[in-house]
CSV table of C-alpha atoms (C1' of nucleotides) in Angstrom, one decimal:
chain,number,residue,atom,x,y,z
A,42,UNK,CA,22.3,-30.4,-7.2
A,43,UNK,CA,24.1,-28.5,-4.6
A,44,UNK,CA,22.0,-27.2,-1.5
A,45,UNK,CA,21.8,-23.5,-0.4
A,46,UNK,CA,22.1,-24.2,2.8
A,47,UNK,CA,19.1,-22.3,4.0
A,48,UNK,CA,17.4,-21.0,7.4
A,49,UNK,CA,14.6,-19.5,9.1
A,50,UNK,CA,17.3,-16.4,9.8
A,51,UNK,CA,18.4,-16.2,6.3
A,52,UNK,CA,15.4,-16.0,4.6
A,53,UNK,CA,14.7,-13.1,6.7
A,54,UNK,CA,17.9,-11.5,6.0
A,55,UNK,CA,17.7,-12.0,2.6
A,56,UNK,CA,14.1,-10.3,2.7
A,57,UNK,CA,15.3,-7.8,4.9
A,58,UNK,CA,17.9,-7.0,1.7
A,59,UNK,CA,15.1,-7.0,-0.6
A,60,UNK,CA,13.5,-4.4,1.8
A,61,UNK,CA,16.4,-2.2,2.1
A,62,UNK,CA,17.4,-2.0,-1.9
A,63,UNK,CA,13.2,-1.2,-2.4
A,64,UNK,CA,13.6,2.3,-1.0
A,65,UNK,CA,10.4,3.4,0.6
A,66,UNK,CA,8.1,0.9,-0.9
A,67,UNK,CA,10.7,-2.2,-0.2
A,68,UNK,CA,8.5,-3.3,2.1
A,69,UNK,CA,5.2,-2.6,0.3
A,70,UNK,CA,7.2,-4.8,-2.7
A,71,UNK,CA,8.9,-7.6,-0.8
A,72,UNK,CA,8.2,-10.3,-2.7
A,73,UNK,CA,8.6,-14.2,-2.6
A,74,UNK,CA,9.8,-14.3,-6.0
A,75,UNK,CA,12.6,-11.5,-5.1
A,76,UNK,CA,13.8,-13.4,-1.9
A,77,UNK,CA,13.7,-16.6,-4.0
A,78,UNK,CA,16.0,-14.9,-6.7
A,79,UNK,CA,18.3,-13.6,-4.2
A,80,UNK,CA,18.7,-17.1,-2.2
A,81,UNK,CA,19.3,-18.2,-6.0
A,82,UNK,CA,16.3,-20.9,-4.7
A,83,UNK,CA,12.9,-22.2,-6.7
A,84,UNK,CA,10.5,-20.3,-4.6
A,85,UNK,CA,8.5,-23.2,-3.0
A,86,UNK,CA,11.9,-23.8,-1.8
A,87,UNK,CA,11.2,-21.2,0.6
A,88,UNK,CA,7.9,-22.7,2.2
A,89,UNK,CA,10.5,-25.0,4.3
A,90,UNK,CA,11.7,-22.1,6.2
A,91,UNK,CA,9.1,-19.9,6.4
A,92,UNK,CA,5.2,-20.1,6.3
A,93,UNK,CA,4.3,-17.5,3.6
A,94,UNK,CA,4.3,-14.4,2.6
A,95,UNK,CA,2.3,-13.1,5.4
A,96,UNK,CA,4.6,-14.7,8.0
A,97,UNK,CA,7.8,-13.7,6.4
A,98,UNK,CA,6.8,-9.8,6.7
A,99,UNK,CA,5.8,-10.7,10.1
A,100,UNK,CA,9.5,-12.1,10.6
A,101,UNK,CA,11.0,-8.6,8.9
A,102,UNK,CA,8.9,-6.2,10.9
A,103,UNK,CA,9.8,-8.1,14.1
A,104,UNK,CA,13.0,-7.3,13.2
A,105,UNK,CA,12.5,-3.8,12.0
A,106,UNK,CA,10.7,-2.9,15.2
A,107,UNK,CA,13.1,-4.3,17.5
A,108,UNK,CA,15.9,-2.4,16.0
A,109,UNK,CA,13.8,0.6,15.7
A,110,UNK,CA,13.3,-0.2,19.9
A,111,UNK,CA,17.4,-0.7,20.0
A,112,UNK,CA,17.9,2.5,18.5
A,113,UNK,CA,16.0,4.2,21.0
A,114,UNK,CA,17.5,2.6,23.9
A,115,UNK,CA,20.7,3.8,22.4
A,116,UNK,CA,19.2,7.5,22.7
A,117,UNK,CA,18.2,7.1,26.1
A,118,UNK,CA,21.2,6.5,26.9
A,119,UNK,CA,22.6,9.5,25.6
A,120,UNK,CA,19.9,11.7,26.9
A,121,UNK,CA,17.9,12.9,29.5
A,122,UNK,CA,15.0,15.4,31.0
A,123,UNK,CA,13.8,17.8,28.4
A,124,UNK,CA,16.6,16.6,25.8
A,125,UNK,CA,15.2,13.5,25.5
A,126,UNK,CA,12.1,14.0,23.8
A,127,UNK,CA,13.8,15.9,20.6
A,128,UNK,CA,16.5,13.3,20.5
A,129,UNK,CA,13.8,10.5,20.1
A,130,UNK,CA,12.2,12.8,17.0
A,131,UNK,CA,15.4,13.0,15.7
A,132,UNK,CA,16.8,9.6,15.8
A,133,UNK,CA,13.3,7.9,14.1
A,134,UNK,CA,13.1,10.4,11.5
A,135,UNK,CA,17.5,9.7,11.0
A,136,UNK,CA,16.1,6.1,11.1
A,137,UNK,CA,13.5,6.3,8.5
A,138,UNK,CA,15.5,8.2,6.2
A,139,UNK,CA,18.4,5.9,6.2
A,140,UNK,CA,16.1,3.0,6.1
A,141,UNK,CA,12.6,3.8,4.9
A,142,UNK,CA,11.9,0.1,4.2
A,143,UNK,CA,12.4,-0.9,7.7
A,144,UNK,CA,10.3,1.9,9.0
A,145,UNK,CA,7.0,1.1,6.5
A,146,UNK,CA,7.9,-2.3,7.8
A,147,UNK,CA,7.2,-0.9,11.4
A,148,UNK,CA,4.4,1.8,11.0
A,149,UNK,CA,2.9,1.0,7.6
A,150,UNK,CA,1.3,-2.5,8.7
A,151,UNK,CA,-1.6,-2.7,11.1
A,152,UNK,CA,-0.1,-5.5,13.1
A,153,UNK,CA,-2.5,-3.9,15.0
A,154,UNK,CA,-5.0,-6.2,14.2
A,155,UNK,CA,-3.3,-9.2,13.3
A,156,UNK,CA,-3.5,-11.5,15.5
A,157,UNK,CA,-0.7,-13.6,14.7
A,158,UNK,CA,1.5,-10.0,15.4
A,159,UNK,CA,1.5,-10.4,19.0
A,160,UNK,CA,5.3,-9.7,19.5
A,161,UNK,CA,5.6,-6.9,16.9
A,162,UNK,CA,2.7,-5.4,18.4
A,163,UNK,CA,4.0,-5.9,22.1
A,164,UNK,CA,7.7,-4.3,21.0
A,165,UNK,CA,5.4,-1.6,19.6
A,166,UNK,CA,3.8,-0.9,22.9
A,167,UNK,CA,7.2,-0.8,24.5
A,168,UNK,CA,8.4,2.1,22.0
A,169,UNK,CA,5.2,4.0,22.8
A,170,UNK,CA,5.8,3.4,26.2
A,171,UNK,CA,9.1,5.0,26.0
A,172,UNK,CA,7.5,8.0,24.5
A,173,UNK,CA,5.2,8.0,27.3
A,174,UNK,CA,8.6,8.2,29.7
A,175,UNK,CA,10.3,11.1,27.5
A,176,UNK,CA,6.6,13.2,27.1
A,177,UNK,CA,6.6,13.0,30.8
A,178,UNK,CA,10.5,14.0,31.4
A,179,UNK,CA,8.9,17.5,30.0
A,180,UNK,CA,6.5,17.9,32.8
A,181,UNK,CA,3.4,16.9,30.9
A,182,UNK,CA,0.3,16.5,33.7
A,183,UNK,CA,-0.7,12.7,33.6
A,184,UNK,CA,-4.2,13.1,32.6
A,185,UNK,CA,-2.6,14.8,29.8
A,186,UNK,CA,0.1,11.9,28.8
A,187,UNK,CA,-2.0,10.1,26.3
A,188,UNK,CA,-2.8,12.8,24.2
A,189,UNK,CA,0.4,14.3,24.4
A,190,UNK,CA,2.0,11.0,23.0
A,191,UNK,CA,-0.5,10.8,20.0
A,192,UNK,CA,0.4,14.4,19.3
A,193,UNK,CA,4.1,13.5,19.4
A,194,UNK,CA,3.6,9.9,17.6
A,195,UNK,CA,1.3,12.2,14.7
A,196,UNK,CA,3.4,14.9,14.1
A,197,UNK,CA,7.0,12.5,13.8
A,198,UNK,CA,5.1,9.7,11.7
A,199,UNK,CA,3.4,12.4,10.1
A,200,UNK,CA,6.5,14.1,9.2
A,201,UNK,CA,8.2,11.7,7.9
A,202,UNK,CA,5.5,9.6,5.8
A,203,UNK,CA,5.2,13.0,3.9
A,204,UNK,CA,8.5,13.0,3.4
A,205,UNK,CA,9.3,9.6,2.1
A,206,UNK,CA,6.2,10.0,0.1
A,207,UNK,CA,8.0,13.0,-1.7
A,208,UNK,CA,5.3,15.1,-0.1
A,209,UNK,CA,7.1,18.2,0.2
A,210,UNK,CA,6.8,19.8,-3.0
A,211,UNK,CA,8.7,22.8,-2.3
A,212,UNK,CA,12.7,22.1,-2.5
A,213,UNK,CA,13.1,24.3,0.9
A,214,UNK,CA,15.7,23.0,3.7
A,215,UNK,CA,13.2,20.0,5.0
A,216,UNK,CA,15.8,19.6,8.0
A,217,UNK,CA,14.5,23.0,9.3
A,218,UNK,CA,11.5,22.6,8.7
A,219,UNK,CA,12.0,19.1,10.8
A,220,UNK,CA,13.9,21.4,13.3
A,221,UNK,CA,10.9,23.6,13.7
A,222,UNK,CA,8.2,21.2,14.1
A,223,UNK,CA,10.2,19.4,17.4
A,224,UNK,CA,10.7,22.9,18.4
A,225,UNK,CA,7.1,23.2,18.3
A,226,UNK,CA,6.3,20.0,20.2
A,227,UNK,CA,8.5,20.4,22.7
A,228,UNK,CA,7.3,24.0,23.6
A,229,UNK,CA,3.7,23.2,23.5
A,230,UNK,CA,4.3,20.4,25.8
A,231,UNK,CA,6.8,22.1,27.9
A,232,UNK,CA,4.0,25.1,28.5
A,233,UNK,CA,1.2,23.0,29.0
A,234,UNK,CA,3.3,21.5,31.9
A,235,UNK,CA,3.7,25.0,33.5
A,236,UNK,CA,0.5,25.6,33.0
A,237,UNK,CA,-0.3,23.0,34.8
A,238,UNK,CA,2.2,22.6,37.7
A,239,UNK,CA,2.6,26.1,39.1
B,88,UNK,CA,-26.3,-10.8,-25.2
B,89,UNK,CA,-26.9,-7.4,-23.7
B,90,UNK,CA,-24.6,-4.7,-23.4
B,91,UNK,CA,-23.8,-3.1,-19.9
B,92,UNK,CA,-23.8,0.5,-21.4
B,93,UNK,CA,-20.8,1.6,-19.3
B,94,UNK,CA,-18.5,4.6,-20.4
B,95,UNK,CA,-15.5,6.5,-18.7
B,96,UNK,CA,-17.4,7.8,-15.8
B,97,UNK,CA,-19.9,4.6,-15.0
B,98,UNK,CA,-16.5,2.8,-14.4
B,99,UNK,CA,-14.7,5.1,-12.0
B,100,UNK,CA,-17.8,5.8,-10.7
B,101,UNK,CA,-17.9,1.9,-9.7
B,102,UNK,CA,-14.1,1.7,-8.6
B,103,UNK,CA,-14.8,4.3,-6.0
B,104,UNK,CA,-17.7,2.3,-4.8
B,105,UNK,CA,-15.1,-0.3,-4.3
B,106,UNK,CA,-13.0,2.5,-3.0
B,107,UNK,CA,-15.7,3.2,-0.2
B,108,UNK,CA,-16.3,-0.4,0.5
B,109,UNK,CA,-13.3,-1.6,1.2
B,110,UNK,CA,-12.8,0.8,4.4
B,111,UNK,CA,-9.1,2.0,5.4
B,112,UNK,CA,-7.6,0.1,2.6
B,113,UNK,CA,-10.4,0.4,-0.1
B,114,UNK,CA,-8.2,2.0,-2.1
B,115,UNK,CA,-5.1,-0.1,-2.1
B,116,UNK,CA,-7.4,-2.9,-2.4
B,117,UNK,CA,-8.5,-1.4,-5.8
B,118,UNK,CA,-8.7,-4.2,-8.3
B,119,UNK,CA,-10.1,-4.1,-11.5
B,120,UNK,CA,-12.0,-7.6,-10.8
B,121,UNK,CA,-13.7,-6.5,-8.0
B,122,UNK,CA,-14.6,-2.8,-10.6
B,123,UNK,CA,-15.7,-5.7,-13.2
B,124,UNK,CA,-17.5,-7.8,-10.8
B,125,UNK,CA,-19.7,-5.2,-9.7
B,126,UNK,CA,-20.5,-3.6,-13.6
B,127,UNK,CA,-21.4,-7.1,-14.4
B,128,UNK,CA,-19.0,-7.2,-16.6
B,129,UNK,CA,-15.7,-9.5,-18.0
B,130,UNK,CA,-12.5,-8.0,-16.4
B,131,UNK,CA,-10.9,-7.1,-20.2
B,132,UNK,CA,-14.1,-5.2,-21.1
B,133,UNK,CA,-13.4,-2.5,-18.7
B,134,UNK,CA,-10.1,-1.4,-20.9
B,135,UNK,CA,-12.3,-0.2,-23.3
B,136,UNK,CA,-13.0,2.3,-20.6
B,137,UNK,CA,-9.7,3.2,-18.5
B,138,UNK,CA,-6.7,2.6,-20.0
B,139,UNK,CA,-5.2,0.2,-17.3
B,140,UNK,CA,-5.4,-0.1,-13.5
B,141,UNK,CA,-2.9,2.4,-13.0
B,142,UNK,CA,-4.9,4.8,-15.3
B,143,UNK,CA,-7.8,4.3,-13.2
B,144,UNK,CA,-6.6,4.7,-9.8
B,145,UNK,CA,-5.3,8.3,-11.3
B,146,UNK,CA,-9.1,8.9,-12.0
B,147,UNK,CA,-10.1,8.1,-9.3
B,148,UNK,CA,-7.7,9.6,-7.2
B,149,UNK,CA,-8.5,12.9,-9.1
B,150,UNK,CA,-12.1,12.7,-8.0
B,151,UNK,CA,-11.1,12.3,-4.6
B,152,UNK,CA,-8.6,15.5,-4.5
B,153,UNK,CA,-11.1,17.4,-6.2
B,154,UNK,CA,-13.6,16.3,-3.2
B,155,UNK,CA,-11.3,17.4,-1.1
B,156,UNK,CA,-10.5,20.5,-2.4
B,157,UNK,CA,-14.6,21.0,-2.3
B,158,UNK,CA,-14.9,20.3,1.0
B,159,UNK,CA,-11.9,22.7,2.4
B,160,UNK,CA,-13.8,25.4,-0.2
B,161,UNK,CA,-16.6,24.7,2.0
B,162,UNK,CA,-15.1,25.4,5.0
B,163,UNK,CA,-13.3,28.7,3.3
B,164,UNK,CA,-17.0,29.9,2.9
B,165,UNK,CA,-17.9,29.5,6.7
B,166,UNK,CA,-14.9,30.7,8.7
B,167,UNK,CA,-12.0,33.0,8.5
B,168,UNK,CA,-9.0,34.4,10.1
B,169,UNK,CA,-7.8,32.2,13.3
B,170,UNK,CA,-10.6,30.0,12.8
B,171,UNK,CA,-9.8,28.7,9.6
B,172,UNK,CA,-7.2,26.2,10.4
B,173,UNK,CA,-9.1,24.5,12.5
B,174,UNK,CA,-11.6,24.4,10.7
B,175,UNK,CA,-9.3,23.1,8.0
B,176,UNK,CA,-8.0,20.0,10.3
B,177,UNK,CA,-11.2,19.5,11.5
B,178,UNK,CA,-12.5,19.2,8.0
B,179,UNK,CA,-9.5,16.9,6.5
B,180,UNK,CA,-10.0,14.4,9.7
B,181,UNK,CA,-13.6,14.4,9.4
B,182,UNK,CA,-13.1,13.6,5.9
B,183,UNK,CA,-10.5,11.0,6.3
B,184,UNK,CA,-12.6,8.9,8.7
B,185,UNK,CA,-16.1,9.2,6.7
B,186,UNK,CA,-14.1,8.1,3.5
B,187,UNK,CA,-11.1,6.7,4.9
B,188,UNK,CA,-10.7,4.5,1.1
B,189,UNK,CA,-10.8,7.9,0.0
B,190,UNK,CA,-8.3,10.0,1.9
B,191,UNK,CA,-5.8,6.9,0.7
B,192,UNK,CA,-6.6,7.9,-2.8
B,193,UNK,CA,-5.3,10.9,-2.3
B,194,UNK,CA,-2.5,10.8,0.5
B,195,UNK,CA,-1.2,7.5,-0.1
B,196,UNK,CA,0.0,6.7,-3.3
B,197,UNK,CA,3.2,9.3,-4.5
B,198,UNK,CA,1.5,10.9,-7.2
B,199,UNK,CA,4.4,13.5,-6.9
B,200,UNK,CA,6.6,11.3,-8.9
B,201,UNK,CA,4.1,10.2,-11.3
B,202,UNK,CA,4.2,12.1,-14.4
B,203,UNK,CA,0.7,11.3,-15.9
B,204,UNK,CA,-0.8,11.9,-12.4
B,205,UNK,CA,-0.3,16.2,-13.2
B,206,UNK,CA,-3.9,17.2,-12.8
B,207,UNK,CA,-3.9,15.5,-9.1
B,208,UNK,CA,-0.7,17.1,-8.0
B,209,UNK,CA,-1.7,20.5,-9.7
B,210,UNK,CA,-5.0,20.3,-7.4
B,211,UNK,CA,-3.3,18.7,-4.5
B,212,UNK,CA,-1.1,21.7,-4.5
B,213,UNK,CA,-4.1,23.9,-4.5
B,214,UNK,CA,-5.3,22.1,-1.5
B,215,UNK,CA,-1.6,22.9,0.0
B,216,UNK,CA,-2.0,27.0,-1.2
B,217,UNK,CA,-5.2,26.7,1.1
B,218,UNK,CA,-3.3,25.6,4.0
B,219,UNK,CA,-0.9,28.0,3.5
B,220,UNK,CA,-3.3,30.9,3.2
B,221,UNK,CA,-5.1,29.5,6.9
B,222,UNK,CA,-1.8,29.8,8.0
B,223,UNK,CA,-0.9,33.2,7.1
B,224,UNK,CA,-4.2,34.2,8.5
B,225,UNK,CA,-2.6,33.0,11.8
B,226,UNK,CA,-0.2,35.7,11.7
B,227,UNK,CA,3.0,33.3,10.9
B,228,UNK,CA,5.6,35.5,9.4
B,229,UNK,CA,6.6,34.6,5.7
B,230,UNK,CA,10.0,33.3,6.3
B,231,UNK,CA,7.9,30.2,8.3
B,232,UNK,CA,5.5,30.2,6.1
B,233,UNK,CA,6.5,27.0,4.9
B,234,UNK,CA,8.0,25.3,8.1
B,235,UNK,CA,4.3,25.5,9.3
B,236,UNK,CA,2.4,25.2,6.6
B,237,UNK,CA,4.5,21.3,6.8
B,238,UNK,CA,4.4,20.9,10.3
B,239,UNK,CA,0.5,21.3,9.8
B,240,UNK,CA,0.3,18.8,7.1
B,241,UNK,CA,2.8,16.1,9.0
B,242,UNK,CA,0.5,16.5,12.4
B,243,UNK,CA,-2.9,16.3,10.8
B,244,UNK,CA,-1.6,13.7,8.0
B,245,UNK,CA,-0.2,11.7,10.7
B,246,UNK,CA,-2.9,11.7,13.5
B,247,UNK,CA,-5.3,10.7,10.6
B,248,UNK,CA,-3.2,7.7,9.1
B,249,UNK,CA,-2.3,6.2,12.9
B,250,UNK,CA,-6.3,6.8,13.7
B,251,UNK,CA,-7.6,4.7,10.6
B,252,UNK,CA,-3.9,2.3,11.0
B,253,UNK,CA,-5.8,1.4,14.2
B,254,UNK,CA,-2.3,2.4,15.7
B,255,UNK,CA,-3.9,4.1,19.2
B,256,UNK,CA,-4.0,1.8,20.8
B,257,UNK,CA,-5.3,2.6,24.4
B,258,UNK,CA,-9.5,3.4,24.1
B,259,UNK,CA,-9.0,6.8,25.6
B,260,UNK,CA,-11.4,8.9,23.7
B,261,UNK,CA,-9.4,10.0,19.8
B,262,UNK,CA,-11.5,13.3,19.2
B,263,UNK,CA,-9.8,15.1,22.5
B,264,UNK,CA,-6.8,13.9,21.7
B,265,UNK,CA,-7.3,15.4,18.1
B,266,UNK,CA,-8.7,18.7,19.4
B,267,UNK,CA,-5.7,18.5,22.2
B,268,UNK,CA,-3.1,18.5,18.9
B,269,UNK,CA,-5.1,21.0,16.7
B,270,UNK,CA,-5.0,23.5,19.9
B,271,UNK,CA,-1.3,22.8,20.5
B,272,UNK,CA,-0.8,23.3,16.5
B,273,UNK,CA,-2.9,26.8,16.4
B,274,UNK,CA,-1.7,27.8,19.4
B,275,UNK,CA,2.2,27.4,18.4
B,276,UNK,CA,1.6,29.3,15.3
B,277,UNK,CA,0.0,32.4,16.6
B,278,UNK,CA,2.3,32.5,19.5
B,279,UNK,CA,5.4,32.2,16.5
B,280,UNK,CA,2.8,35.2,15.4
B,281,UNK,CA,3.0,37.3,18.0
B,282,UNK,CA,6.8,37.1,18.6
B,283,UNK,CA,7.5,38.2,15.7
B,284,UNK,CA,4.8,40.6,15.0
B,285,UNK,CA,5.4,42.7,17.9
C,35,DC,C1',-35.1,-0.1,-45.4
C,36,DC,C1',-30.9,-2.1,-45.3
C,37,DC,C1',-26.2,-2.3,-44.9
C,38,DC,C1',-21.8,-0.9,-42.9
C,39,DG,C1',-18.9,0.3,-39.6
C,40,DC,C1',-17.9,1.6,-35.0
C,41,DT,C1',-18.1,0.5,-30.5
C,42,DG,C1',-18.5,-2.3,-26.5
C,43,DG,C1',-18.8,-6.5,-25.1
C,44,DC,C1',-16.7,-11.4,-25.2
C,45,DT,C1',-13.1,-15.6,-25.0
C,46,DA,C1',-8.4,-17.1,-25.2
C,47,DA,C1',-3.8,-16.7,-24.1
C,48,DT,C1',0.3,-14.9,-21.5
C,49,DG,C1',2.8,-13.7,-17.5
C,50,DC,C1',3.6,-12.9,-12.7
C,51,DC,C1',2.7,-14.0,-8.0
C,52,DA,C1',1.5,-17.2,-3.9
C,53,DT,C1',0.4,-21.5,-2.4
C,54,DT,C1',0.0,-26.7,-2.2
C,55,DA,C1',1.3,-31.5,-3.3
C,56,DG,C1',4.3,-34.8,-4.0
C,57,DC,C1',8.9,-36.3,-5.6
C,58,DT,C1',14.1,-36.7,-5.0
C,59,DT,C1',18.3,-36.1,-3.3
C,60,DT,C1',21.5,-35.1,0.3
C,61,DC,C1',23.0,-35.0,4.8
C,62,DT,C1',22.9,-36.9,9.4
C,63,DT,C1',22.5,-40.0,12.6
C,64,DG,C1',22.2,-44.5,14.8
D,180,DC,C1',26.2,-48.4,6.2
D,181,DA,C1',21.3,-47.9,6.0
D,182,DA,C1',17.4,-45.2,7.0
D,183,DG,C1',14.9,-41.2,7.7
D,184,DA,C1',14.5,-36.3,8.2
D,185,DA,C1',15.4,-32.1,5.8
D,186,DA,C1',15.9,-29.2,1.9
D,187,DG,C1',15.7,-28.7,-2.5
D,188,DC,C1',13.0,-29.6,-7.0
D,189,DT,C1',8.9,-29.7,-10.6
D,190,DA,C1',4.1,-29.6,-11.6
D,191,DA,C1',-0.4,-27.9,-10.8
D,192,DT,C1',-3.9,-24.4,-9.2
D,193,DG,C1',-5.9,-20.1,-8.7
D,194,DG,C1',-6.0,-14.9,-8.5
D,195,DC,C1',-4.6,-10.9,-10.7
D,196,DA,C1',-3.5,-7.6,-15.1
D,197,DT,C1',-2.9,-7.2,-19.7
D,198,DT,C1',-3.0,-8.0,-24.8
D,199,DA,C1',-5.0,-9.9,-29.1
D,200,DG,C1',-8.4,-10.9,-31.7
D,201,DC,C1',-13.4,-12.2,-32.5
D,202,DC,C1',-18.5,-11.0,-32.8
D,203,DA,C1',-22.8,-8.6,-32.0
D,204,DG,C1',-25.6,-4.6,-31.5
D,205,DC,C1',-26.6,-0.1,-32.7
D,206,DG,C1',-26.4,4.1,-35.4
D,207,DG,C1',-26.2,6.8,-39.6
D,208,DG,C1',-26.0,7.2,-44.6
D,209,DG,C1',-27.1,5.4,-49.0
DNA sequence: CCCCGCTGGCTAATGCCATTAGCTTTCTTG
DNA sequence: CAAGAAAGCTAATGGCATTAGCCAGCGGGG
C-alpha cells in the first residue's frame, strides 16, 4: 500500500489541473472526486490536506487571483501614462482566454461575501486598486475615479464573460470588436479628463 | 391520497418561484427538490411534468427571455431615436436587479451551445436585433454596427453581473456610476456617429 | 351504472457527490 | 527499535437526479 506522497500544495495543483482541462466551466466543475482521480487517491484521502470543497476553491482562486495580480505587475512594467490602461484590458482578456478557468476562479465567486476569503478578496482589492492608478494615468478627475473604474471593470469582465459564454453569436473578428470597445474606454475617459482639467 | 393536480405550466410556474427566491443565484440554485418541496409533491412525480432538470431550467429560462424581450418591447413603445438605448440599459439593469434569479436564467447558462435550448437563443437573438436597431438609431455606421452593438452588451452585461456579484465594493452610490457608464457608452456611439456621418 | 384505461401520484433502487468517523499502515523521530 | 503522528483506507450518512415499476383516482364508453 504505497503512499502518494501528498500536500496542501499538491492538491491545489492537482485542482488547479482539473480547472485548467474544464475550459470555461473548470472551475464551476472542480470536483473532489476529479482531484481524487487525478492524485490516483480515495477521496476522503483528500480531507488530510485540505478542509473541503469550499476551502480547496478558496486555495485555487488565491492562486488564480494572485497570478491574475502577477500578470498585471508584469504590464506595469511594460507600460505607462495613457498606454497603460489598454494594456491592462488587453492582458486580462489574453488571460481569460488562455485560461478561462482561472479567471471564473477569480470573478465568478463572490468571495465577496465570504468571510473566510479575506486574502482573495484583499488581492482583489489590490487589482482594482491598480485600475484605479491606470484610470487616473488618463487624467480622470478624482471625484470621477470610482465610477470610471466600474465602467472599465464592466465593460472588460463584461466583455469577456460574453465571450467565454459563446455569447457572440455572430462569427465577426471578436478581436476588433475587443479593439473597439478599449478604444471606446479610453476616449471617453481621456475626454472627460479634458473636460475637466482645462 | 389526493392528487396535487399539477401540469407543465403549474411546475415551471413553481421553479421560477424558486428562481425568484433564491436572489442572485436563484437560478443556479434550481433544484428540483426544492420545485417538489414547494408543489407538495415527491421529487420523481415532477418527471411526469418536465422531462428532467435540465429540460426544466430550458423552460424556465424561455419564460424569462420572453420577459425580457416584453419588457425592452415596452420600452420600444415609449422612446425612440437617441433615447432608446438608454432606455434599453436602463431597462435590462432595472430588470436584472428586481429579478436578479431571473437575469441568470437568461445570461448565465450558455444556451448558445445547447441544441434543445433553440427557442431561447432564437428569442435571445431577437432581444440582440433590438439592440442593434437602438444602436443604429444612434447614428453608428453599419460597418460598427456589430462592434457596438457588443461593446453595449459586454458594458451593461458586466456592470449588471459585478452589481448583483456584490463585486463593488466601495458604497459609493451604483446608480451614478451606472448612468456615468450608460452616458460614456451613448455618448461614444453618437460621436463614432457623427465622424462618420459628416 | 360500471368498468377500463390513462394519468399522475407513490416507493424503491441506483449512482454520484461531499463529508465524517474510525481503522491501519507507514514513516519519522527519539 | 519502539512509539506516535501522518497519510492513506473503508464504511456509513445524507443530499441530489434519475429510472423502474406499482397503485389509485378520474373520465369516457359500453
Amino acid at each position: 500500500m504505497p503512499r502518494a506522497g501528498l500536500d496542501r500544495a499538491a492538491v491545489v495543483d492537482l485542482a488547479l489541473a482539473v480547472v485548467d482541462d474544464g475550459g470555461p466551466s473548470g472551475f464551476a466543475d472542480l470536483t473532489l472526486s476529479a482531484v481524487a482521480a487525478r492524485a490516483g487517491v480515495a477521496v476522503p484521502s483528500l480531507y488530510k490536506h485540505v478542509a473541503g470543497l469550499p476551502a480547496l476553491r478558496r486555495e485555487v482562486a488565491l492562486v488564480c487571483v494572485d497570478e491574475f495580480e502577477t500578470t498585471l505587475a508584469a504590464v506595469r512594467a511594460r507600460c505607462t501614462g495613457a498606454d497603460l490602461l489598454p494594456a491592462y484590458a488587453r492582458a486580462i482578456r489574453g488571460l481569460a482566454l488562455r485560461s478561462p478557468g482561472r479567471y471564473q476562479a477569480v470573478q465568478g465567486s463572490s468571495w465577496m461575501h465570504d468571510p473566510d476569503a479575506a486574502a482573495v478578496r484583499a488581492t482583489g482589492e489590490r487589482v482594482v486598486a491598480e485600475l484605479s492608478d491606470a484610470v487616473a494615468a488618463l487624467g480622470v478627475p478624482h471625484d470621477r475615479r470610482i465610477d470610471a473604474v466600474r465602467a472599465v471593470r464592466a465593460a472588460v469582465h463584461g466583455f469577456v464573460v460574453l465571450e467565454l459564454d459563446g455569447g457572440f453569436g455572430m462569427p465577426d473578428d471578436v478581436d476588433a470588436s475587443f479593439d473597439f470597445l478599449v478604444a471606446g474606454l479610453v476616449g471617453g475617459l481621456e475626454r472627460l479628463a479634458v473636460s475637466s482639467g482645462a
